[in-house]
Short mmCIF file of C-alpha atoms in Angstrom, two decimals:
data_model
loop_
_atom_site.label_atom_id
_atom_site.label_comp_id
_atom_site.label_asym_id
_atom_site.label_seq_id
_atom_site.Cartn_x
_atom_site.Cartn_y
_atom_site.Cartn_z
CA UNK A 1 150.03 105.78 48.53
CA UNK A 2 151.90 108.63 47.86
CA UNK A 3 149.34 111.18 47.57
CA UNK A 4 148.43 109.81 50.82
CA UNK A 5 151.68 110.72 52.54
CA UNK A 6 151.93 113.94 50.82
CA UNK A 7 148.50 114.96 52.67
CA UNK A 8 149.66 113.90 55.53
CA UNK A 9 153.14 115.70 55.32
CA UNK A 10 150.88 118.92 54.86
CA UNK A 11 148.78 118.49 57.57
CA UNK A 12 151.95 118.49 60.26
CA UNK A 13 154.23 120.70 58.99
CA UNK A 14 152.60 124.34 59.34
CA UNK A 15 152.65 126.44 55.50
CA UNK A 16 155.82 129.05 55.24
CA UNK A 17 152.95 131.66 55.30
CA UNK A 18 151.53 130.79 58.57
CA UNK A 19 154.87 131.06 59.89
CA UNK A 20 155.77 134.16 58.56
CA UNK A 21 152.22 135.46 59.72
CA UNK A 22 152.88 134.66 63.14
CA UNK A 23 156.52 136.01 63.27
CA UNK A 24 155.02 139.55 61.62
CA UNK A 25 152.34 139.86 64.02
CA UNK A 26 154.66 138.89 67.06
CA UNK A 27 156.63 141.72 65.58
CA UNK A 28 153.81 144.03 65.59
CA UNK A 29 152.86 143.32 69.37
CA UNK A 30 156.26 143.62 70.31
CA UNK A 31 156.17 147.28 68.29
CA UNK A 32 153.04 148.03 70.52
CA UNK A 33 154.29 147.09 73.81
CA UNK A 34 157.42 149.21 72.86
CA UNK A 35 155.36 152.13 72.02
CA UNK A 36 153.57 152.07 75.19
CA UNK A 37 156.97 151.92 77.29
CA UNK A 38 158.53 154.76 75.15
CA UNK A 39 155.64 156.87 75.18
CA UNK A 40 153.99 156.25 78.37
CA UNK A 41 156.78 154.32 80.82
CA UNK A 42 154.20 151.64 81.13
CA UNK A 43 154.17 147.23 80.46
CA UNK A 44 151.74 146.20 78.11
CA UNK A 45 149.89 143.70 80.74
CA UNK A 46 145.81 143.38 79.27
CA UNK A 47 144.84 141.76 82.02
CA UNK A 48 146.22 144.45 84.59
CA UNK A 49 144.70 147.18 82.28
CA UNK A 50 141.23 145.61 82.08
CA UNK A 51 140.91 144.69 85.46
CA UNK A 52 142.06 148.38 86.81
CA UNK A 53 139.53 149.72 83.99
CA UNK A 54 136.57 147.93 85.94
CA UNK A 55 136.92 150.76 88.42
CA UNK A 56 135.18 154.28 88.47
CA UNK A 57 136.95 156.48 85.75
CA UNK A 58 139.90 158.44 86.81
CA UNK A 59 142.06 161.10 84.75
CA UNK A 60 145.11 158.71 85.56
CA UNK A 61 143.05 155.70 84.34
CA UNK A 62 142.26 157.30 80.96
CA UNK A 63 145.17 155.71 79.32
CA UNK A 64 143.86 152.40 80.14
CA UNK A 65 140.50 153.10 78.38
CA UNK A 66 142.53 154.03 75.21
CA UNK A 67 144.41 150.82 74.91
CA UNK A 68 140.73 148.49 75.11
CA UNK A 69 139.26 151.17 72.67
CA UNK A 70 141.90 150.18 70.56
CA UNK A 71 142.13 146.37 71.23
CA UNK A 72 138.39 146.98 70.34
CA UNK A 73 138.75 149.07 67.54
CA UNK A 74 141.61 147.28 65.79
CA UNK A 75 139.33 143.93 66.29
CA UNK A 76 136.59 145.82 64.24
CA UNK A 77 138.87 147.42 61.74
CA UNK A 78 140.69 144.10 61.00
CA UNK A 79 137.50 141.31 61.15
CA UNK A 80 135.92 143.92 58.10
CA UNK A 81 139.13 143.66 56.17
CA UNK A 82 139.93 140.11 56.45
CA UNK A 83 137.25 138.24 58.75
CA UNK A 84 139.02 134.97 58.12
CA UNK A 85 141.29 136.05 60.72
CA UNK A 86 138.88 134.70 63.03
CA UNK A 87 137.40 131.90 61.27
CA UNK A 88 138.16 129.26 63.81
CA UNK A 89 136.31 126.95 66.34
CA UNK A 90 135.03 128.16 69.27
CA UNK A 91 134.31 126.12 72.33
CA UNK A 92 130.38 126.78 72.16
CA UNK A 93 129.06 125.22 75.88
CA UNK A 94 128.16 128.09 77.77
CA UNK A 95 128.78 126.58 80.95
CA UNK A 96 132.51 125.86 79.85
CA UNK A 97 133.07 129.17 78.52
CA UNK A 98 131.46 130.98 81.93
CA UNK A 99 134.06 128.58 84.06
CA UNK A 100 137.45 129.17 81.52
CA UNK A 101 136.68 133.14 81.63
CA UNK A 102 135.71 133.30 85.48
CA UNK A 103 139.48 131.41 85.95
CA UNK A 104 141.28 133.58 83.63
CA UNK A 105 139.71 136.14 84.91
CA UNK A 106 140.57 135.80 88.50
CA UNK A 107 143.68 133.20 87.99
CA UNK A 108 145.11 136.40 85.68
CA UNK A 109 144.19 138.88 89.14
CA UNK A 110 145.68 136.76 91.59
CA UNK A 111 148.68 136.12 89.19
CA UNK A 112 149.29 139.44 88.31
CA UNK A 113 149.63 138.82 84.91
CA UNK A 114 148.63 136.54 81.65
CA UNK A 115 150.46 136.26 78.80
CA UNK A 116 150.92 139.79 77.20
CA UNK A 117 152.14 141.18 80.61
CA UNK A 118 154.62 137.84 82.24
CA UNK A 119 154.53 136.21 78.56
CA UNK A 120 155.66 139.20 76.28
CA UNK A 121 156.41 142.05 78.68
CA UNK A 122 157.98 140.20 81.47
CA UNK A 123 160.28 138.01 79.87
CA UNK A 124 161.69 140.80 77.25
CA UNK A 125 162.44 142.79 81.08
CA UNK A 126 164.12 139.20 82.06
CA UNK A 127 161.78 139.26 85.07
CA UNK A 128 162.65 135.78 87.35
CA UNK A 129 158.81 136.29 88.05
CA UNK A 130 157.05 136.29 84.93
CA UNK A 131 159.54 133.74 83.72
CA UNK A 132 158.15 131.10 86.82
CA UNK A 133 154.18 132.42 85.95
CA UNK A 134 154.95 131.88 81.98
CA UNK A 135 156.29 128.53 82.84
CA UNK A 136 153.47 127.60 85.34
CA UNK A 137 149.95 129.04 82.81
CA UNK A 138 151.72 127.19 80.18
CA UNK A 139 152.30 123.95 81.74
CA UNK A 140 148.71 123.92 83.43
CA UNK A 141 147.53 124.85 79.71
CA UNK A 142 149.04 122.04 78.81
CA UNK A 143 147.79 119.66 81.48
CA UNK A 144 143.99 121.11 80.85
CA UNK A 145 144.27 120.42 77.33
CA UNK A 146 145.21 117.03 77.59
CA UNK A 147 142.53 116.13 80.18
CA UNK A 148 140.22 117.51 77.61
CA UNK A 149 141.94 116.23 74.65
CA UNK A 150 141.44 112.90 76.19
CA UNK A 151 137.98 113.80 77.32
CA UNK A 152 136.78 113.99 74.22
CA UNK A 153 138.60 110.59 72.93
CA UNK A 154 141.26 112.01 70.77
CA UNK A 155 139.34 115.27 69.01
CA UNK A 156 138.16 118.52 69.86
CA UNK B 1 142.77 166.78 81.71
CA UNK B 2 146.07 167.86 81.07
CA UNK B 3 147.96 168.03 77.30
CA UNK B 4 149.82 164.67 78.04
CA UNK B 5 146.68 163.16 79.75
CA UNK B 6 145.52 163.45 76.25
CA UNK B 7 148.34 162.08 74.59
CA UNK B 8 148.80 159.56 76.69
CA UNK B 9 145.55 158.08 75.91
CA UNK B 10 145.75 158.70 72.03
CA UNK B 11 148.92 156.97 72.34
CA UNK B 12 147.57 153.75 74.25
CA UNK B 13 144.55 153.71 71.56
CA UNK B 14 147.04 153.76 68.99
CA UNK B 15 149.47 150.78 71.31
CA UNK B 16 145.90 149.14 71.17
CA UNK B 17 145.32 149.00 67.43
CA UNK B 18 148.73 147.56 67.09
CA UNK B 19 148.51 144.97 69.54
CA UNK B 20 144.83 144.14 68.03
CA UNK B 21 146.59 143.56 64.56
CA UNK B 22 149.48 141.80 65.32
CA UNK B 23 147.24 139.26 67.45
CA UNK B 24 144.80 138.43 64.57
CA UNK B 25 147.62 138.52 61.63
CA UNK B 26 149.39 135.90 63.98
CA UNK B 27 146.59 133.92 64.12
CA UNK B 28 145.79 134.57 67.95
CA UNK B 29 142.35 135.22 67.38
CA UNK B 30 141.63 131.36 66.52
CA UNK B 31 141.15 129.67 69.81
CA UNK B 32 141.61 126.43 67.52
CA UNK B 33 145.75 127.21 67.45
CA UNK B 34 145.63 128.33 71.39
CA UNK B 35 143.92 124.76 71.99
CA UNK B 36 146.17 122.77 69.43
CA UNK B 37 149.51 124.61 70.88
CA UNK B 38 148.66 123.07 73.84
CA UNK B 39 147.88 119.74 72.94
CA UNK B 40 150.88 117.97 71.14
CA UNK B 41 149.03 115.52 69.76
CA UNK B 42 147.83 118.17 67.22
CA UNK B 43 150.47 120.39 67.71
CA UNK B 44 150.34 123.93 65.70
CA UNK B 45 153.32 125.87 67.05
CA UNK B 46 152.32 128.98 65.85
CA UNK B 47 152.32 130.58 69.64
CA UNK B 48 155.62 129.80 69.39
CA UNK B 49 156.31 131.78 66.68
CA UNK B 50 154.72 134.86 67.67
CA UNK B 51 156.54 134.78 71.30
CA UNK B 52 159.61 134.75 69.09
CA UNK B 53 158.59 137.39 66.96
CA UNK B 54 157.12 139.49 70.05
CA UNK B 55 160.07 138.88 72.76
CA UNK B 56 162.89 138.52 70.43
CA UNK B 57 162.07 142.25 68.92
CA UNK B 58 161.11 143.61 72.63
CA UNK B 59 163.60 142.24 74.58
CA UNK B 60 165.66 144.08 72.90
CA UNK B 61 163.60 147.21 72.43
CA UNK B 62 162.90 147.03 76.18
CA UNK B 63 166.42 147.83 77.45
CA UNK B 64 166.86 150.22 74.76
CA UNK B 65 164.28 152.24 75.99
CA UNK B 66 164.78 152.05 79.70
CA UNK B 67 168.63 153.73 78.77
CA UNK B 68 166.47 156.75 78.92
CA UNK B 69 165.76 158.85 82.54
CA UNK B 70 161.99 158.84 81.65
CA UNK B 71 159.70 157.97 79.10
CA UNK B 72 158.64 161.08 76.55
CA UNK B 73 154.86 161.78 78.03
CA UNK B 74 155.60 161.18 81.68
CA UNK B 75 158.62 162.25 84.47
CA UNK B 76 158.28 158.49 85.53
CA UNK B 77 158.62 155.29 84.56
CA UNK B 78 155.59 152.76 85.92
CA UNK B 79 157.34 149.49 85.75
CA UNK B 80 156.60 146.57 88.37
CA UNK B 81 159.90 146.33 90.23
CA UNK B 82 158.70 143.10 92.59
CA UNK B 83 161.32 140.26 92.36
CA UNK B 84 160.16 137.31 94.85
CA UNK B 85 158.20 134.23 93.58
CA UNK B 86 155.12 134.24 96.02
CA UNK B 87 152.36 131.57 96.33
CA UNK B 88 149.36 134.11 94.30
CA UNK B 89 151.67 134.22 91.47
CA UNK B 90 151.97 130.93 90.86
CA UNK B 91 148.21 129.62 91.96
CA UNK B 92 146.60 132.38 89.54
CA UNK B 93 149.05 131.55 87.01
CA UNK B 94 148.09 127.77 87.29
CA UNK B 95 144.54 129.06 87.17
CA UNK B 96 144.82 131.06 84.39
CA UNK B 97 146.44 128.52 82.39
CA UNK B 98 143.68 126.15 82.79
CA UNK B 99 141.02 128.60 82.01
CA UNK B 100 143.69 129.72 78.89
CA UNK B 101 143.33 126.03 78.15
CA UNK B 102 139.53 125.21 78.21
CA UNK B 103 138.63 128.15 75.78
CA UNK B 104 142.39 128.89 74.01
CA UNK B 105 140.89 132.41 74.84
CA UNK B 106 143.45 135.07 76.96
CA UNK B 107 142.08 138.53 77.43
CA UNK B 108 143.89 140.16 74.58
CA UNK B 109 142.30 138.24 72.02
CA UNK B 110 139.14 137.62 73.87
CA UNK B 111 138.57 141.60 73.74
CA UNK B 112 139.82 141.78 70.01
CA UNK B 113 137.85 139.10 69.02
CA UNK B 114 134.46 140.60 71.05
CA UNK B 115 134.56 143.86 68.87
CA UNK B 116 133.22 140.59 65.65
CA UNK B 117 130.59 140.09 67.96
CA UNK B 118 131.67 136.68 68.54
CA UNK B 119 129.19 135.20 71.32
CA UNK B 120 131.39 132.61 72.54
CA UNK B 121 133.61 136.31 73.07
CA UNK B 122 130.78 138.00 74.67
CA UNK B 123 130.37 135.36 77.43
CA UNK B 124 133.93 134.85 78.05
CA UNK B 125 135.00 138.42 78.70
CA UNK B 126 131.63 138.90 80.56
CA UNK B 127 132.93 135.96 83.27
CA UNK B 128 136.32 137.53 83.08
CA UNK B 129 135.03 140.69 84.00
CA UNK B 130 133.33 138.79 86.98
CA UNK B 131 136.35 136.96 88.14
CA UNK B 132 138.45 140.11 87.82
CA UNK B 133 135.74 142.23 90.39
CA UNK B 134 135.06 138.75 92.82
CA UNK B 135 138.97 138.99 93.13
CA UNK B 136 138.83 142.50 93.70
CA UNK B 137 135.91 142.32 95.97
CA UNK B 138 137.57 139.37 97.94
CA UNK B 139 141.15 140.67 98.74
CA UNK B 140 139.45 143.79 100.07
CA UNK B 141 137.57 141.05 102.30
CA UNK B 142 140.80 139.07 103.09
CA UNK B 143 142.42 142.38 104.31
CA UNK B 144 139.84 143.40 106.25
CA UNK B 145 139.78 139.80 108.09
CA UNK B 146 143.80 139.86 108.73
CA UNK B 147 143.34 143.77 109.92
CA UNK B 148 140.46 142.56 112.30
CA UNK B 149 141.96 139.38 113.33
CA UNK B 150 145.65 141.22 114.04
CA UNK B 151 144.00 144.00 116.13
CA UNK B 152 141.91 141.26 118.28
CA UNK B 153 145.84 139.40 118.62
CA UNK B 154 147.78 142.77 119.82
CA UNK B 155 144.72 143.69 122.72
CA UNK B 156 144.99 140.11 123.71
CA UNK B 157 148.62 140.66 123.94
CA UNK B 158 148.25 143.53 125.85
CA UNK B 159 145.94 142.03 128.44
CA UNK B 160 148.02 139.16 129.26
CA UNK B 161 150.82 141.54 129.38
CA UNK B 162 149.16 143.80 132.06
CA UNK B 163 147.22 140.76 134.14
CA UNK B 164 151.08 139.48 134.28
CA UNK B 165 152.96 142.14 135.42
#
């Protein structure tokens, strides 16, 4: 009985680790969005700086091709030296997938934002906008994940 | 190219590698947490740790920074100044939070987590790409349509104005 409980106390309550983990690399985004303001006066928004880096290259563009090499190259770097970063599961259905990236995609142009720009960027500038778009992705994230949550009768 | 064209882009490559690292040590790069931050029933808050982490250092960084006339590679600071709450903002937001939802993928970790070769990666950032350009492609289209449709309204406008007087 109580081995029972004690595996169940583990399995809510997230290790110390994991928390620290998450607070260090907040830290270190937070560092990167603060280098990028310093150095180059600009927000840290990905989803502005990929969707202006679909267009033909420009010299005033370049910047923008530097951070996704370096999204890109950090995800390299880091998966070699500890892949377990992004052992996880991955919704698999195609068809899903196509329809979640097509809406972030598009939601994230229309919005003018996703999380690192309104979520990180915009609320550290206290911007009344990103704080009503961070409110609104996260309660429709919630929403969808219920629907699907329940979908799927309780699992995912 | 000019000398701070250069540095410019070595220092967003280097912004990059940050952000890349501090998403997969927070555990971004696992859809699973997205998904289970969002779903209380299995609740992992360990988004909420990493908006702590992230906002509580640059909130403050922010407005430290900003004391300054201009940023150290530029004469200019290229911050979005808009203030009002518009429609677009909060329809793509609501769209990008159910997308967000369905996958736990946002682009920042969906690009991070493409460089594993992840295919579940590959085909999500393809379809963002595709969302991003049929967005592109179809405001162009809407402002064509309101430029047409406005200069059809003013001749109209002028014709009844002259058949009148």
């Amino acid at each position: 009985m109580e081995s029972k409980k004690a595996a169940h106390r583990e399995q809510k309550i997230m290790s110390s680790t994991q928390v620290l983990h998450s607070l260090i690399g907040g830290g270190l985004i937070g560092i990167a969005a603060t280098v990028m303001l310093l150095f180059n006066g600009r927000t840290t928004g990905i989803s502005g700086i990929v969707s202006s880096s679909l267009a033909k290259p420009t010299k005033e563009g370049l910047w923008r091709w530097g951070f996704v090499g370096g999204l890109l190259f950090g995800g390299g770097i880091t998966y070699m030296i500890q892949p377990e970063l992004f052992k996880s599961f991955h919704q698999e259905k195609p068809l899903i997938i196509l329809f979640a990236g097509f809406l972030v995609g598009y939601g994230t142009s229309l919005g003018s934002g996703c999380t690192s720009g309104h979520g990180i960027c915009g609320l550290s500038r206290f911007s009344k906008r990103s704080a009503v778009a961070t409110l609104t992705f996260m309660l429709l994230g919630f929403l969808a994940a219920q629907v699907a949550y329940r979908l799927h009768g309780g699992a995912t | 190219m000019t000398n701070s064209t250069n540095k410019q882009f070595l220092v967003s490559f280097f912004s990059g590698v940050l952000f890349a690292a501090g998403l997969a040590i927070s555990g971004m790069t696992q859809p699973d947490k997205i998904i289970r931050f969002l779903t209380p029933q299995i609740w992992d808050p360990s988004l909420s740790f990493v908006m702590a982490g992230a906002v509580g250092l640059h909130a403050f960084t922010y407005h430290l920074v900003r004391k300054r006339k201009h940023p150290i590679l530029d004469t200019k600071w290229h911050i979005p100044t808009r203030t009002d709450i518009t429609a677009p903002l909060i329809i793509g937001s609501a769209l990008f939070g159910i997308g967000w939802a369905l996958v736990g993928f946002c682009p920042g970790p969906a690009l991070v987590t493409l460089a594993t070769g992840n295919p579940s990666a590959i085909l999500f950032v393809s379809a963002m790409a595709l969302g991003m350009v049929f967005y592109k492609k179809n405001s162009l289209l809407i402002k064509l349509g309101k430029a047409i449709r406005n200069f059809i309204l003013r001749k109209q406008l002028k014709l009844s104005h002259r058949n009148q007087g």
